[in-house]
Every structure is written in C-alpha cells, then in structure tokens.
PDB file of N, CA and C in Angstrom:
ATOM      1  N   MET A  37     111.930  53.064 163.270  1.00  0.00           N
ATOM      2  CA  MET A  37     111.039  52.927 161.849  1.00  0.00           C
ATOM      3  C   MET A  37     111.035  53.962 160.923  1.00  0.00           C
ATOM      4  N   SER A  38     111.331  53.802 159.836  1.00  0.00           N
ATOM      5  CA  SER A  38     111.523  54.884 158.867  1.00  0.00           C
ATOM      6  C   SER A  38     110.214  55.400 158.312  1.00  0.00           C
ATOM      7  N   SER A  39     110.172  56.484 157.886  1.00  0.00           N
ATOM      8  CA  SER A  39     108.901  56.909 157.252  1.00  0.00           C
ATOM      9  C   SER A  39     108.507  56.520 156.027  1.00  0.00           C
ATOM     10  N   THR A  40     107.206  56.318 155.886  1.00  0.00           N
ATOM     11  CA  THR A  40     106.610  55.735 154.596  1.00  0.00           C
ATOM     12  C   THR A  40     106.478  56.784 153.521  1.00  0.00           C
ATOM     13  N   ASP A  41     106.554  56.180 152.263  1.00  0.00           N
ATOM     14  CA  ASP A  41     106.202  56.967 151.013  1.00  0.00           C
ATOM     15  C   ASP A  41     104.684  57.556 151.058  1.00  0.00           C
ATOM     16  N   GLN A  42     103.909  56.613 151.391  1.00  0.00           N
ATOM     17  CA  GLN A  42     102.579  57.029 151.512  1.00  0.00           C
ATOM     18  C   GLN A  42     102.306  58.170 152.392  1.00  0.00           C
ATOM     19  N   TYR A  43     103.111  58.382 153.437  1.00  0.00           N
ATOM     20  CA  TYR A  43     102.738  59.499 154.291  1.00  0.00           C
ATOM     21  C   TYR A  43     103.622  60.660 154.018  1.00  0.00           C
ATOM     22  N   LEU A  44     104.641  60.747 152.986  1.00  0.00           N
ATOM     23  CA  LEU A  44     105.189  61.673 152.520  1.00  0.00           C
ATOM     24  C   LEU A  44     104.173  62.117 151.231  1.00  0.00           C
ATOM     25  N   GLU A  45     103.495  61.411 150.401  1.00  0.00           N
ATOM     26  CA  GLU A  45     102.681  61.713 149.658  1.00  0.00           C
ATOM     27  C   GLU A  45     101.122  62.593 150.191  1.00  0.00           C
ATOM     28  N   PHE A  46     100.855  62.316 151.400  1.00  0.00           N
ATOM     29  CA  PHE A  46      99.886  62.826 152.419  1.00  0.00           C
ATOM     30  C   PHE A  46     100.402  64.060 152.601  1.00  0.00           C
ATOM     31  N   VAL A  47     101.706  64.324 153.023  1.00  0.00           N
ATOM     32  CA  VAL A  47     102.066  65.585 153.644  1.00  0.00           C
ATOM     33  C   VAL A  47     102.173  66.466 152.292  1.00  0.00           C
ATOM     34  N   LEU A  48     102.626  65.907 151.281  1.00  0.00           N
ATOM     35  CA  LEU A  48     102.910  66.993 150.032  1.00  0.00           C
ATOM     36  C   LEU A  48     101.624  67.303 149.574  1.00  0.00           C
ATOM     37  N   ASP A  49     100.565  66.450 149.567  1.00  0.00           N
ATOM     38  CA  ASP A  49      99.172  66.976 149.368  1.00  0.00           C
ATOM     39  C   ASP A  49      98.723  68.132 150.222  1.00  0.00           C
ATOM     40  N   LEU A  50      98.979  68.120 151.660  1.00  0.00           N
ATOM     41  CA  LEU A  50      98.721  69.021 152.349  1.00  0.00           C
ATOM     42  C   LEU A  50      99.303  70.397 152.070  1.00  0.00           C
ATOM     43  N   LEU A  51     100.587  70.234 151.665  1.00  0.00           N
ATOM     44  CA  LEU A  51     101.428  71.399 151.101  1.00  0.00           C
ATOM     45  C   LEU A  51     101.186  71.781 149.691  1.00  0.00           C
ATOM     46  N   GLY A  52     100.083  71.045 149.124  1.00  0.00           N
ATOM     47  CA  GLY A  52      99.763  71.299 147.674  1.00  0.00           C
ATOM     48  C   GLY A  52      99.542  72.851 147.303  1.00  0.00           C
ATOM     49  N   GLU A  53      99.253  73.563 148.058  1.00  0.00           N
ATOM     50  CA  GLU A  53      98.810  75.050 147.611  1.00  0.00           C
ATOM     51  C   GLU A  53     100.028  75.895 147.661  1.00  0.00           C
ATOM     52  N   LEU A  54     101.082  75.352 148.255  1.00  0.00           N
ATOM     53  CA  LEU A  54     102.339  76.156 147.999  1.00  0.00           C
ATOM     54  C   LEU A  54     103.223  75.596 146.739  1.00  0.00           C
ATOM     55  N   GLU A  55     103.752  76.744 146.028  1.00  0.00           N
ATOM     56  CA  GLU A  55     104.481  75.935 144.783  1.00  0.00           C
ATOM     57  C   GLU A  55     106.162  76.056 145.313  1.00  0.00           C
ATOM     58  N   ASP A  56     106.654  75.109 144.596  1.00  0.00           N
ATOM     59  CA  ASP A  56     108.074  74.951 144.841  1.00  0.00           C
ATOM     60  C   ASP A  56     108.358  74.261 146.140  1.00  0.00           C
ATOM     61  N   VAL A  57     107.507  73.136 146.438  1.00  0.00           N
ATOM     62  CA  VAL A  57     107.862  72.439 147.651  1.00  0.00           C
ATOM     63  C   VAL A  57     108.438  71.314 147.118  1.00  0.00           C
ATOM     64  N   ALA A  58     109.905  70.917 147.810  1.00  0.00           N
ATOM     65  CA  ALA A  58     110.554  69.702 147.396  1.00  0.00           C
ATOM     66  C   ALA A  58     110.874  68.961 148.698  1.00  0.00           C
ATOM     67  N   HIS A  59     111.365  67.673 148.469  1.00  0.00           N
ATOM     68  CA  HIS A  59     111.911  66.869 149.431  1.00  0.00           C
ATOM     69  C   HIS A  59     112.972  65.985 148.926  1.00  0.00           C
ATOM     70  N   ARG A  60     113.797  65.505 149.951  1.00  0.00           N
ATOM     71  CA  ARG A  60     115.124  64.816 149.675  1.00  0.00           C
ATOM     72  C   ARG A  60     115.036  63.613 151.056  1.00  0.00           C
ATOM     73  N   LYS A  61     115.193  62.613 150.403  1.00  0.00           N
ATOM     74  CA  LYS A  61     115.272  61.334 151.232  1.00  0.00           C
ATOM     75  C   LYS A  61     116.504  61.184 151.802  1.00  0.00           C
ATOM     76  N   MET A  62     116.642  61.147 153.139  1.00  0.00           N
ATOM     77  CA  MET A  62     117.919  61.102 153.785  1.00  0.00           C
ATOM     78  C   MET A  62     117.850  60.012 154.991  1.00  0.00           C
ATOM     79  N   MET A  63     118.359  58.887 154.876  1.00  0.00           N
ATOM     80  CA  MET A  63     118.523  57.902 155.941  1.00  0.00           C
ATOM     81  C   MET A  63     117.011  57.446 156.463  1.00  0.00           C
ATOM     82  N   GLY A  64     116.145  57.366 155.624  1.00  0.00           N
ATOM     83  CA  GLY A  64     114.816  56.722 155.815  1.00  0.00           C
ATOM     84  C   GLY A  64     113.906  57.900 156.119  1.00  0.00           C
ATOM     85  N   GLU A  65     114.263  58.883 156.196  1.00  0.00           N
ATOM     86  CA  GLU A  65     113.518  60.016 156.441  1.00  0.00           C
ATOM     87  C   GLU A  65     113.507  61.068 155.238  1.00  0.00           C
ATOM     88  N   TYR A  66     112.488  62.199 155.554  1.00  0.00           N
ATOM     89  CA  TYR A  66     112.558  63.052 154.464  1.00  0.00           C
ATOM     90  C   TYR A  66     112.522  64.536 154.938  1.00  0.00           C
ATOM     91  N   VAL A  67     113.509  65.201 154.361  1.00  0.00           N
ATOM     92  CA  VAL A  67     113.874  66.649 154.618  1.00  0.00           C
ATOM     93  C   VAL A  67     112.822  67.374 153.554  1.00  0.00           C
ATOM     94  N   LEU A  68     112.121  68.444 153.962  1.00  0.00           N
ATOM     95  CA  LEU A  68     111.088  69.243 153.252  1.00  0.00           C
ATOM     96  C   LEU A  68     111.599  70.485 153.091  1.00  0.00           C
ATOM     97  N   TYR A  69     111.570  71.068 151.861  1.00  0.00           N
ATOM     98  CA  TYR A  69     111.986  72.136 151.537  1.00  0.00           C
ATOM     99  C   TYR A  69     110.985  72.992 150.793  1.00  0.00           C
ATOM    100  N   TYR A  70     111.007  74.365 150.956  1.00  0.00           N
ATOM    101  CA  TYR A  70     110.121  75.484 150.549  1.00  0.00           C
ATOM    102  C   TYR A  70     110.832  76.462 149.716  1.00  0.00           C
ATOM    103  N   ARG A  71     110.908  76.693 148.459  1.00  0.00           N
ATOM    104  CA  ARG A  71     111.715  77.610 147.905  1.00  0.00           C
ATOM    105  C   ARG A  71     113.120  77.702 148.258  1.00  0.00           C
ATOM    106  N   GLY A  72     113.361  76.307 148.463  1.00  0.00           N
ATOM    107  CA  GLY A  72     114.977  76.381 148.401  1.00  0.00           C
ATOM    108  C   GLY A  72     115.284  76.337 150.036  1.00  0.00           C
ATOM    109  N   LYS A  73     114.822  76.446 150.967  1.00  0.00           N
ATOM    110  CA  LYS A  73     114.855  76.551 152.508  1.00  0.00           C
ATOM    111  C   LYS A  73     114.175  75.488 153.040  1.00  0.00           C
ATOM    112  N   VAL A  74     115.053  74.785 154.050  1.00  0.00           N
ATOM    113  CA  VAL A  74     114.546  73.707 154.782  1.00  0.00           C
ATOM    114  C   VAL A  74     113.535  74.491 156.014  1.00  0.00           C
ATOM    115  N   ILE A  75     112.179  73.641 155.842  1.00  0.00           N
ATOM    116  CA  ILE A  75     111.150  74.151 156.529  1.00  0.00           C
ATOM    117  C   ILE A  75     110.732  73.194 157.644  1.00  0.00           C
ATOM    118  N   GLY A  76     111.146  71.862 157.485  1.00  0.00           N
ATOM    119  CA  GLY A  76     110.894  70.796 158.468  1.00  0.00           C
ATOM    120  C   GLY A  76     111.336  69.147 157.826  1.00  0.00           C
ATOM    121  N   GLY A  77     110.481  68.305 158.067  1.00  0.00           N
ATOM    122  CA  GLY A  77     110.655  66.943 157.473  1.00  0.00           C
ATOM    123  C   GLY A  77     109.622  66.032 158.161  1.00  0.00           C
ATOM    124  N   ILE A  78     109.813  65.036 157.743  1.00  0.00           N
ATOM    125  CA  ILE A  78     108.930  63.720 158.065  1.00  0.00           C
ATOM    126  C   ILE A  78     109.964  62.881 158.721  1.00  0.00           C
ATOM    127  N   TYR A  79     109.869  62.403 159.966  1.00  0.00           N
ATOM    128  CA  TYR A  79     110.572  61.677 160.938  1.00  0.00           C
ATOM    129  C   TYR A  79     109.942  60.114 161.357  1.00  0.00           C
ATOM    130  N   ARG A  80     110.888  59.591 161.893  1.00  0.00           N
ATOM    131  CA  ARG A  80     110.464  58.339 162.577  1.00  0.00           C
ATOM    132  C   ARG A  80     109.200  58.186 162.814  1.00  0.00           C
ATOM    133  N   GLY A  81     108.147  57.363 162.594  1.00  0.00           N
ATOM    134  CA  GLY A  81     106.922  56.938 162.720  1.00  0.00           C
ATOM    135  C   GLY A  81     105.870  57.889 162.134  1.00  0.00           C
ATOM    136  N   ASP A  82     106.376  58.385 161.075  1.00  0.00           N
ATOM    137  CA  ASP A  82     105.287  59.410 160.323  1.00  0.00           C
ATOM    138  C   ASP A  82     104.980  60.496 160.975  1.00  0.00           C
ATOM    139  N   ARG A  83     105.961  61.425 161.575  1.00  0.00           N
ATOM    140  CA  ARG A  83     105.725  62.425 162.240  1.00  0.00           C
ATOM    141  C   ARG A  83     106.125  63.854 161.299  1.00  0.00           C
ATOM    142  N   PHE A  84     105.221  64.513 161.004  1.00  0.00           N
ATOM    143  CA  PHE A  84     105.395  65.691 160.060  1.00  0.00           C
ATOM    144  C   PHE A  84     105.830  66.847 161.104  1.00  0.00           C
ATOM    145  N   LEU A  85     107.175  67.284 161.006  1.00  0.00           N
ATOM    146  CA  LEU A  85     107.710  68.508 162.016  1.00  0.00           C
ATOM    147  C   LEU A  85     108.089  69.563 161.189  1.00  0.00           C
ATOM    148  N   LEU A  86     107.856  70.852 161.838  1.00  0.00           N
ATOM    149  CA  LEU A  86     108.467  72.007 161.020  1.00  0.00           C
ATOM    150  C   LEU A  86     109.254  72.550 162.056  1.00  0.00           C
ATOM    151  N   LYS A  87     110.073  73.475 161.460  1.00  0.00           N
ATOM    152  CA  LYS A  87     111.125  74.201 162.339  1.00  0.00           C
ATOM    153  C   LYS A  87     110.516  75.055 163.212  1.00  0.00           C
ATOM    154  N   VAL A  88     110.949  75.332 164.511  1.00  0.00           N
ATOM    155  CA  VAL A  88     110.456  76.386 165.237  1.00  0.00           C
ATOM    156  C   VAL A  88     111.015  77.798 164.685  1.00  0.00           C
ATOM    157  N   THR A  89     110.157  78.479 164.555  1.00  0.00           N
ATOM    158  CA  THR A  89     110.301  80.167 164.057  1.00  0.00           C
ATOM    159  C   THR A  89     109.544  80.844 164.901  1.00  0.00           C
ATOM    160  N   PRO A  90     109.519  82.151 164.951  1.00  0.00           N
ATOM    161  CA  PRO A  90     108.539  83.125 165.582  1.00  0.00           C
ATOM    162  C   PRO A  90     106.993  82.817 164.953  1.00  0.00           C
ATOM    163  N   ALA A  91     107.019  82.787 163.544  1.00  0.00           N
ATOM    164  CA  ALA A  91     105.771  82.549 162.814  1.00  0.00           C
ATOM    165  C   ALA A  91     105.073  81.319 163.220  1.00  0.00           C
ATOM    166  N   SER A  92     105.823  80.258 163.114  1.00  0.00           N
ATOM    167  CA  SER A  92     105.428  78.903 163.469  1.00  0.00           C
ATOM    168  C   SER A  92     104.953  78.805 164.794  1.00  0.00           C
ATOM    169  N   GLU A  93     105.417  79.292 165.755  1.00  0.00           N
ATOM    170  CA  GLU A  93     104.912  79.482 166.979  1.00  0.00           C
ATOM    171  C   GLU A  93     103.600  80.213 167.172  1.00  0.00           C
ATOM    172  N   ARG A  94     103.632  81.243 166.539  1.00  0.00           N
ATOM    173  CA  ARG A  94     102.367  82.006 166.615  1.00  0.00           C
ATOM    174  C   ARG A  94     101.185  81.382 165.918  1.00  0.00           C
ATOM    175  N   LEU A  95     101.525  80.932 164.652  1.00  0.00           N
ATOM    176  CA  LEU A  95     100.527  80.325 163.864  1.00  0.00           C
ATOM    177  C   LEU A  95     100.000  79.062 164.471  1.00  0.00           C
ATOM    178  N   LEU A  96     100.877  78.255 165.157  1.00  0.00           N
ATOM    179  CA  LEU A  96     100.695  76.985 165.590  1.00  0.00           C
ATOM    180  C   LEU A  96     100.949  76.787 166.942  1.00  0.00           C
ATOM    181  N   PRO A  97     100.094  77.562 167.808  1.00  0.00           N
ATOM    182  CA  PRO A  97     100.553  77.704 169.390  1.00  0.00           C
ATOM    183  C   PRO A  97     100.185  76.650 170.103  1.00  0.00           C
ATOM    184  N   GLU A  98      99.403  75.767 169.676  1.00  0.00           N
ATOM    185  CA  GLU A  98      98.978  74.312 170.385  1.00  0.00           C
ATOM    186  C   GLU A  98      99.709  73.097 170.014  1.00  0.00           C
ATOM    187  N   ALA A  99     100.791  73.432 169.080  1.00  0.00           N
ATOM    188  CA  ALA A  99     101.674  72.295 168.688  1.00  0.00           C
ATOM    189  C   ALA A  99     102.556  71.951 169.387  1.00  0.00           C
ATOM    190  N   PRO A 100     102.641  70.561 169.857  1.00  0.00           N
ATOM    191  CA  PRO A 100     103.590  70.081 170.836  1.00  0.00           C
ATOM    192  C   PRO A 100     105.114  70.051 170.282  1.00  0.00           C
ATOM    193  N   ARG A 101     105.920  70.105 170.768  1.00  0.00           N
ATOM    194  CA  ARG A 101     107.297  70.102 170.444  1.00  0.00           C
ATOM    195  C   ARG A 101     107.648  68.621 170.521  1.00  0.00           C
ATOM    196  N   ALA A 102     108.754  68.273 169.462  1.00  0.00           N
ATOM    197  CA  ALA A 102     109.244  66.905 169.355  1.00  0.00           C
ATOM    198  C   ALA A 102     110.693  66.925 168.817  1.00  0.00           C
ATOM    199  N   ILE A 103     111.396  66.052 169.059  1.00  0.00           N
ATOM    200  CA  ILE A 103     112.827  65.893 168.734  1.00  0.00           C
ATOM    201  C   ILE A 103     112.741  64.913 167.498  1.00  0.00           C
ATOM    202  N   PRO A 104     113.140  65.292 166.305  1.00  0.00           N
ATOM    203  CA  PRO A 104     113.212  64.418 165.339  1.00  0.00           C
ATOM    204  C   PRO A 104     114.225  63.402 165.333  1.00  0.00           C
ATOM    205  N   TYR A 105     115.130  63.444 165.921  1.00  0.00           N
ATOM    206  CA  TYR A 105     116.334  62.379 166.013  1.00  0.00           C
ATOM    207  C   TYR A 105     117.115  63.052 167.292  1.00  0.00           C
ATOM    208  N   GLU A 106     117.913  62.033 167.905  1.00  0.00           N
ATOM    209  CA  GLU A 106     118.862  62.244 168.912  1.00  0.00           C
ATOM    210  C   GLU A 106     119.724  63.478 168.501  1.00  0.00           C
ATOM    211  N   GLY A 107     119.981  64.517 169.405  1.00  0.00           N
ATOM    212  CA  GLY A 107     120.846  65.483 169.148  1.00  0.00           C
ATOM    213  C   GLY A 107     120.487  66.643 168.395  1.00  0.00           C
ATOM    214  N   ALA A 108     119.109  66.543 167.784  1.00  0.00           N
ATOM    215  CA  ALA A 108     118.648  67.595 166.974  1.00  0.00           C
ATOM    216  C   ALA A 108     117.840  68.732 167.902  1.00  0.00           C
ATOM    217  N   LYS A 109     117.604  69.965 167.239  1.00  0.00           N
ATOM    218  CA  LYS A 109     116.685  70.987 168.217  1.00  0.00           C
ATOM    219  C   LYS A 109     115.282  70.358 168.067  1.00  0.00           C
ATOM    220  N   GLU A 110     114.591  71.131 169.056  1.00  0.00           N
ATOM    221  CA  GLU A 110     113.060  70.634 169.177  1.00  0.00           C
ATOM    222  C   GLU A 110     112.422  71.273 167.769  1.00  0.00           C
ATOM    223  N   MET A 111     111.445  70.697 167.506  1.00  0.00           N
ATOM    224  CA  MET A 111     110.514  70.895 166.039  1.00  0.00           C
ATOM    225  C   MET A 111     109.157  70.940 166.541  1.00  0.00           C
ATOM    226  N   LEU A 112     108.113  71.622 165.841  1.00  0.00           N
ATOM    227  CA  LEU A 112     106.985  71.688 165.944  1.00  0.00           C
ATOM    228  C   LEU A 112     106.241  70.380 165.420  1.00  0.00           C
ATOM    229  N   LEU A 113     105.444  69.636 166.129  1.00  0.00           N
ATOM    230  CA  LEU A 113     104.751  68.271 165.583  1.00  0.00           C
ATOM    231  C   LEU A 113     103.454  69.123 164.848  1.00  0.00           C
ATOM    232  N   VAL A 114     103.296  68.702 163.874  1.00  0.00           N
ATOM    233  CA  VAL A 114     101.995  69.174 162.955  1.00  0.00           C
ATOM    234  C   VAL A 114     100.896  68.192 163.160  1.00  0.00           C
ATOM    235  N   GLU A 115      99.765  68.567 163.742  1.00  0.00           N
ATOM    236  CA  GLU A 115      98.775  67.745 163.778  1.00  0.00           C
ATOM    237  C   GLU A 115      97.645  67.978 163.128  1.00  0.00           C
ATOM    238  N   ILE A 116      97.612  69.346 162.480  1.00  0.00           N
ATOM    239  CA  ILE A 116      96.378  69.705 161.779  1.00  0.00           C
ATOM    240  C   ILE A 116      96.335  69.289 160.170  1.00  0.00           C
ATOM    241  N   GLU A 117      95.396  69.149 159.623  1.00  0.00           N
ATOM    242  CA  GLU A 117      95.161  68.835 158.211  1.00  0.00           C
ATOM    243  C   GLU A 117      94.761  70.094 157.245  1.00  0.00           C
ATOM    244  N   ASP A 118      94.711  71.273 157.776  1.00  0.00           N
ATOM    245  CA  ASP A 118      94.066  72.492 157.009  1.00  0.00           C
ATOM    246  C   ASP A 118      94.988  73.027 156.231  1.00  0.00           C
ATOM    247  N   ARG A 119      94.817  72.845 155.077  1.00  0.00           N
ATOM    248  CA  ARG A 119      95.979  73.400 153.870  1.00  0.00           C
ATOM    249  C   ARG A 119      95.976  74.772 154.044  1.00  0.00           C
ATOM    250  N   ASP A 120      95.091  75.453 154.154  1.00  0.00           N
ATOM    251  CA  ASP A 120      95.234  77.118 154.210  1.00  0.00           C
ATOM    252  C   ASP A 120      96.045  77.465 155.416  1.00  0.00           C
ATOM    253  N   ALA A 121      95.675  76.997 156.790  1.00  0.00           N
ATOM    254  CA  ALA A 121      96.639  77.021 157.770  1.00  0.00           C
ATOM    255  C   ALA A 121      97.900  76.723 157.577  1.00  0.00           C
ATOM    256  N   LEU A 122      98.169  75.466 157.085  1.00  0.00           N
ATOM    257  CA  LEU A 122      99.531  75.402 156.518  1.00  0.00           C
ATOM    258  C   LEU A 122     100.145  76.124 155.518  1.00  0.00           C
ATOM    259  N   PHE A 123      99.655  76.624 154.639  1.00  0.00           N
ATOM    260  CA  PHE A 123     100.109  77.636 153.680  1.00  0.00           C
ATOM    261  C   PHE A 123     100.462  78.965 154.271  1.00  0.00           C
ATOM    262  N   ASP A 124      99.675  79.360 155.406  1.00  0.00           N
ATOM    263  CA  ASP A 124      99.690  80.691 156.115  1.00  0.00           C
ATOM    264  C   ASP A 124     101.291  80.405 156.797  1.00  0.00           C
ATOM    265  N   VAL A 125     101.441  79.398 157.619  1.00  0.00           N
ATOM    266  CA  VAL A 125     102.556  78.916 158.493  1.00  0.00           C
ATOM    267  C   VAL A 125     103.790  78.847 157.650  1.00  0.00           C
ATOM    268  N   VAL A 126     103.765  77.916 156.487  1.00  0.00           N
ATOM    269  CA  VAL A 126     105.018  77.950 155.984  1.00  0.00           C
ATOM    270  C   VAL A 126     105.328  79.088 155.179  1.00  0.00           C
ATOM    271  N   SER A 127     104.361  80.003 154.525  1.00  0.00           N
ATOM    272  CA  SER A 127     104.824  81.117 153.809  1.00  0.00           C
ATOM    273  C   SER A 127     105.346  82.173 154.884  1.00  0.00           C
ATOM    274  N   ALA A 128     104.646  82.244 156.014  1.00  0.00           N
ATOM    275  CA  ALA A 128     105.381  83.098 156.982  1.00  0.00           C
ATOM    276  C   ALA A 128     106.801  82.571 157.592  1.00  0.00           C
ATOM    277  N   MET A 129     106.767  81.139 157.766  1.00  0.00           N
ATOM    278  CA  MET A 129     108.289  80.732 158.165  1.00  0.00           C
ATOM    279  C   MET A 129     109.310  81.384 157.140  1.00  0.00           C
ATOM    280  N   TRP A 130     108.972  81.239 156.023  1.00  0.00           N
ATOM    281  CA  TRP A 130     110.013  81.095 154.845  1.00  0.00           C
ATOM    282  C   TRP A 130     110.605  82.447 155.068  1.00  0.00           C
ATOM    283  N   GLU A 131     109.936  83.705 155.423  1.00  0.00           N
ATOM    284  CA  GLU A 131     110.704  84.918 155.581  1.00  0.00           C
ATOM    285  C   GLU A 131     111.384  84.908 156.414  1.00  0.00           C
ATOM    286  N   GLU A 132     111.557  84.235 157.671  1.00  0.00           N
ATOM    287  CA  GLU A 132     112.193  84.225 158.679  1.00  0.00           C
ATOM    288  C   GLU A 132     113.280  83.233 158.775  1.00  0.00           C
ATOM    289  N   LEU A 133     113.257  82.002 157.939  1.00  0.00           N
ATOM    290  CA  LEU A 133     114.331  81.072 157.969  1.00  0.00           C
ATOM    291  C   LEU A 133     115.584  81.799 156.943  1.00  0.00           C
ATOM    292  N   PRO A 134     116.895  81.267 157.389  1.00  0.00           N
ATOM    293  CA  PRO A 134     118.047  81.880 156.755  1.00  0.00           C
ATOM    294  C   PRO A 134     118.240  81.458 155.390  1.00  0.00           C
ATOM    295  N   ALA A 135     118.929  81.938 154.522  1.00  0.00           N
ATOM    296  CA  ALA A 135     119.128  81.518 153.021  1.00  0.00           C
ATOM    297  C   ALA A 135     119.806  80.173 153.089  1.00  0.00           C
ATOM    298  N   PRO A 136     119.845  79.630 152.016  1.00  0.00           N
ATOM    299  CA  PRO A 136     120.555  78.251 152.163  1.00  0.00           C
ATOM    300  C   PRO A 136     121.955  78.567 152.206  1.00  0.00           C
ATOM    301  N   LYS A 137     123.090  77.850 152.790  1.00  0.00           N
ATOM    302  CA  LYS A 137     124.348  77.976 152.529  1.00  0.00           C
ATOM    303  C   LYS A 137     124.974  77.563 151.221  1.00  0.00           C
ATOM    304  N   LYS A 138     125.695  78.339 150.797  1.00  0.00           N
ATOM    305  CA  LYS A 138     126.281  77.908 149.535  1.00  0.00           C
ATOM    306  C   LYS A 138     127.268  76.947 149.928  1.00  0.00           C
ATOM    307  N   LYS A 139     127.188  76.039 148.827  1.00  0.00           N
ATOM    308  CA  LYS A 139     128.195  74.967 149.143  1.00  0.00           C
ATOM    309  C   LYS A 139     129.655  75.251 148.486  1.00  0.00           C
ATOM    310  N   LYS A 140     130.630  74.636 149.089  1.00  0.00           N
ATOM    311  CA  LYS A 140     131.997  75.093 148.565  1.00  0.00           C
ATOM    312  C   LYS A 140     132.343  74.267 147.534  1.00  0.00           C
ATOM    313  N   GLN A 141     132.827  74.778 146.492  1.00  0.00           N
ATOM    314  CA  GLN A 141     133.430  73.825 145.331  1.00  0.00           C
ATOM    315  C   GLN A 141     134.370  72.845 145.630  1.00  0.00           C
ATOM    316  N   ARG A 142     134.418  71.693 145.441  1.00  0.00           N
ATOM    317  CA  ARG A 142     135.621  70.879 145.670  1.00  0.00           C
ATOM    318  C   ARG A 142     136.508  70.856 144.740  1.00  0.00           C
ATOM    319  N   THR A 143     137.772  71.019 145.537  1.00  0.00           N
ATOM    320  CA  THR A 143     138.936  70.946 144.291  1.00  0.00           C
ATOM    321  C   THR A 143     139.546  69.741 144.515  1.00  0.00           C
ATOM    322  N   PHE A 144     139.767  69.367 143.393  1.00  0.00           N
ATOM    323  CA  PHE A 144     140.258  67.988 143.277  1.00  0.00           C
ATOM    324  C   PHE A 144     141.954  68.045 142.809  1.00  0.00           C
ATOM    325  N   LEU A 145     142.755  67.254 143.525  1.00  0.00           N
ATOM    326  CA  LEU A 145     144.137  67.313 142.822  1.00  0.00           C
ATOM    327  C   LEU A 145     144.434  66.549 141.625  1.00  0.00           C
ATOM    328  N   ARG A 146     145.130  66.973 140.889  1.00  0.00           N
ATOM    329  CA  ARG A 146     145.366  66.286 139.525  1.00  0.00           C
ATOM    330  C   ARG A 146     146.735  65.444 139.586  1.00  0.00           C
ATOM    331  N   PRO A 147     146.495  63.967 139.332  1.00  0.00           N
ATOM    332  CA  PRO A 147     147.619  63.065 139.506  1.00  0.00           C
ATOM    333  C   PRO A 147     148.688  63.669 138.580  1.00  0.00           C
ATOM    334  N   ARG A 148     150.033  63.542 139.095  1.00  0.00           N
ATOM    335  CA  ARG A 148     151.294  63.996 138.333  1.00  0.00           C
ATOM    336  C   ARG A 148     151.804  62.962 137.319  1.00  0.00           C
TER     337      ARG A 148
END
C-alpha cells in the first residue's frame, strides 16, 4: 500500500520548525530531505522512518527499528508527535549524515 498525501502533509507539519525540508515522491513513497541530505522517508502503510545515526539513536532511544522495503537498511520508526524533539533529532542527524553525492554529467554522443 502506497503512502498517502495526507500523511505526508502531517509529517511535513511535524517538521515545520525546520527550514529547507523537501520531499520527493518515488514509487508511491516519499523520500525526505533536510538541507539537501536524505534524512528518511514515508514508507508503506504511512510509516515515518528516519535514518539510523548516533544522534537519532541517542535522541530516540525507544524508537523501534523497521525496514522500509526489502533489501534496505533498518531505520527508526518515528512514533512521537513532538515538534521540538523532532527539530532536535533532525538537526543533530544532519551533522552526521554524508554530503549528497555529486551527480555525474551525462555525455551524449552526437550523431554523425
């Protein structure tokens, strides 16, 4: 079952204290970005998941782990609705996440 637009709006509202939060729809699910880095997403059955980092584990110690899709790494299932706590978690996570990879420029062959 794909994630709903209503749940996306709910999660974006929870993250409303953060500036520069973006999302991208991919195969019926949503990938969430903060300041250009992937922080997590909304996956099957309207589950809000965050990447596992030292900060997210420390600040969400009770969060159960879940797998967003087959073959993916475990993530933390967010079950809280505390905007201030989510602000702290995502802000701290951002420091620990790797910079986005630069995309290679495509080169096209010109017809002769």
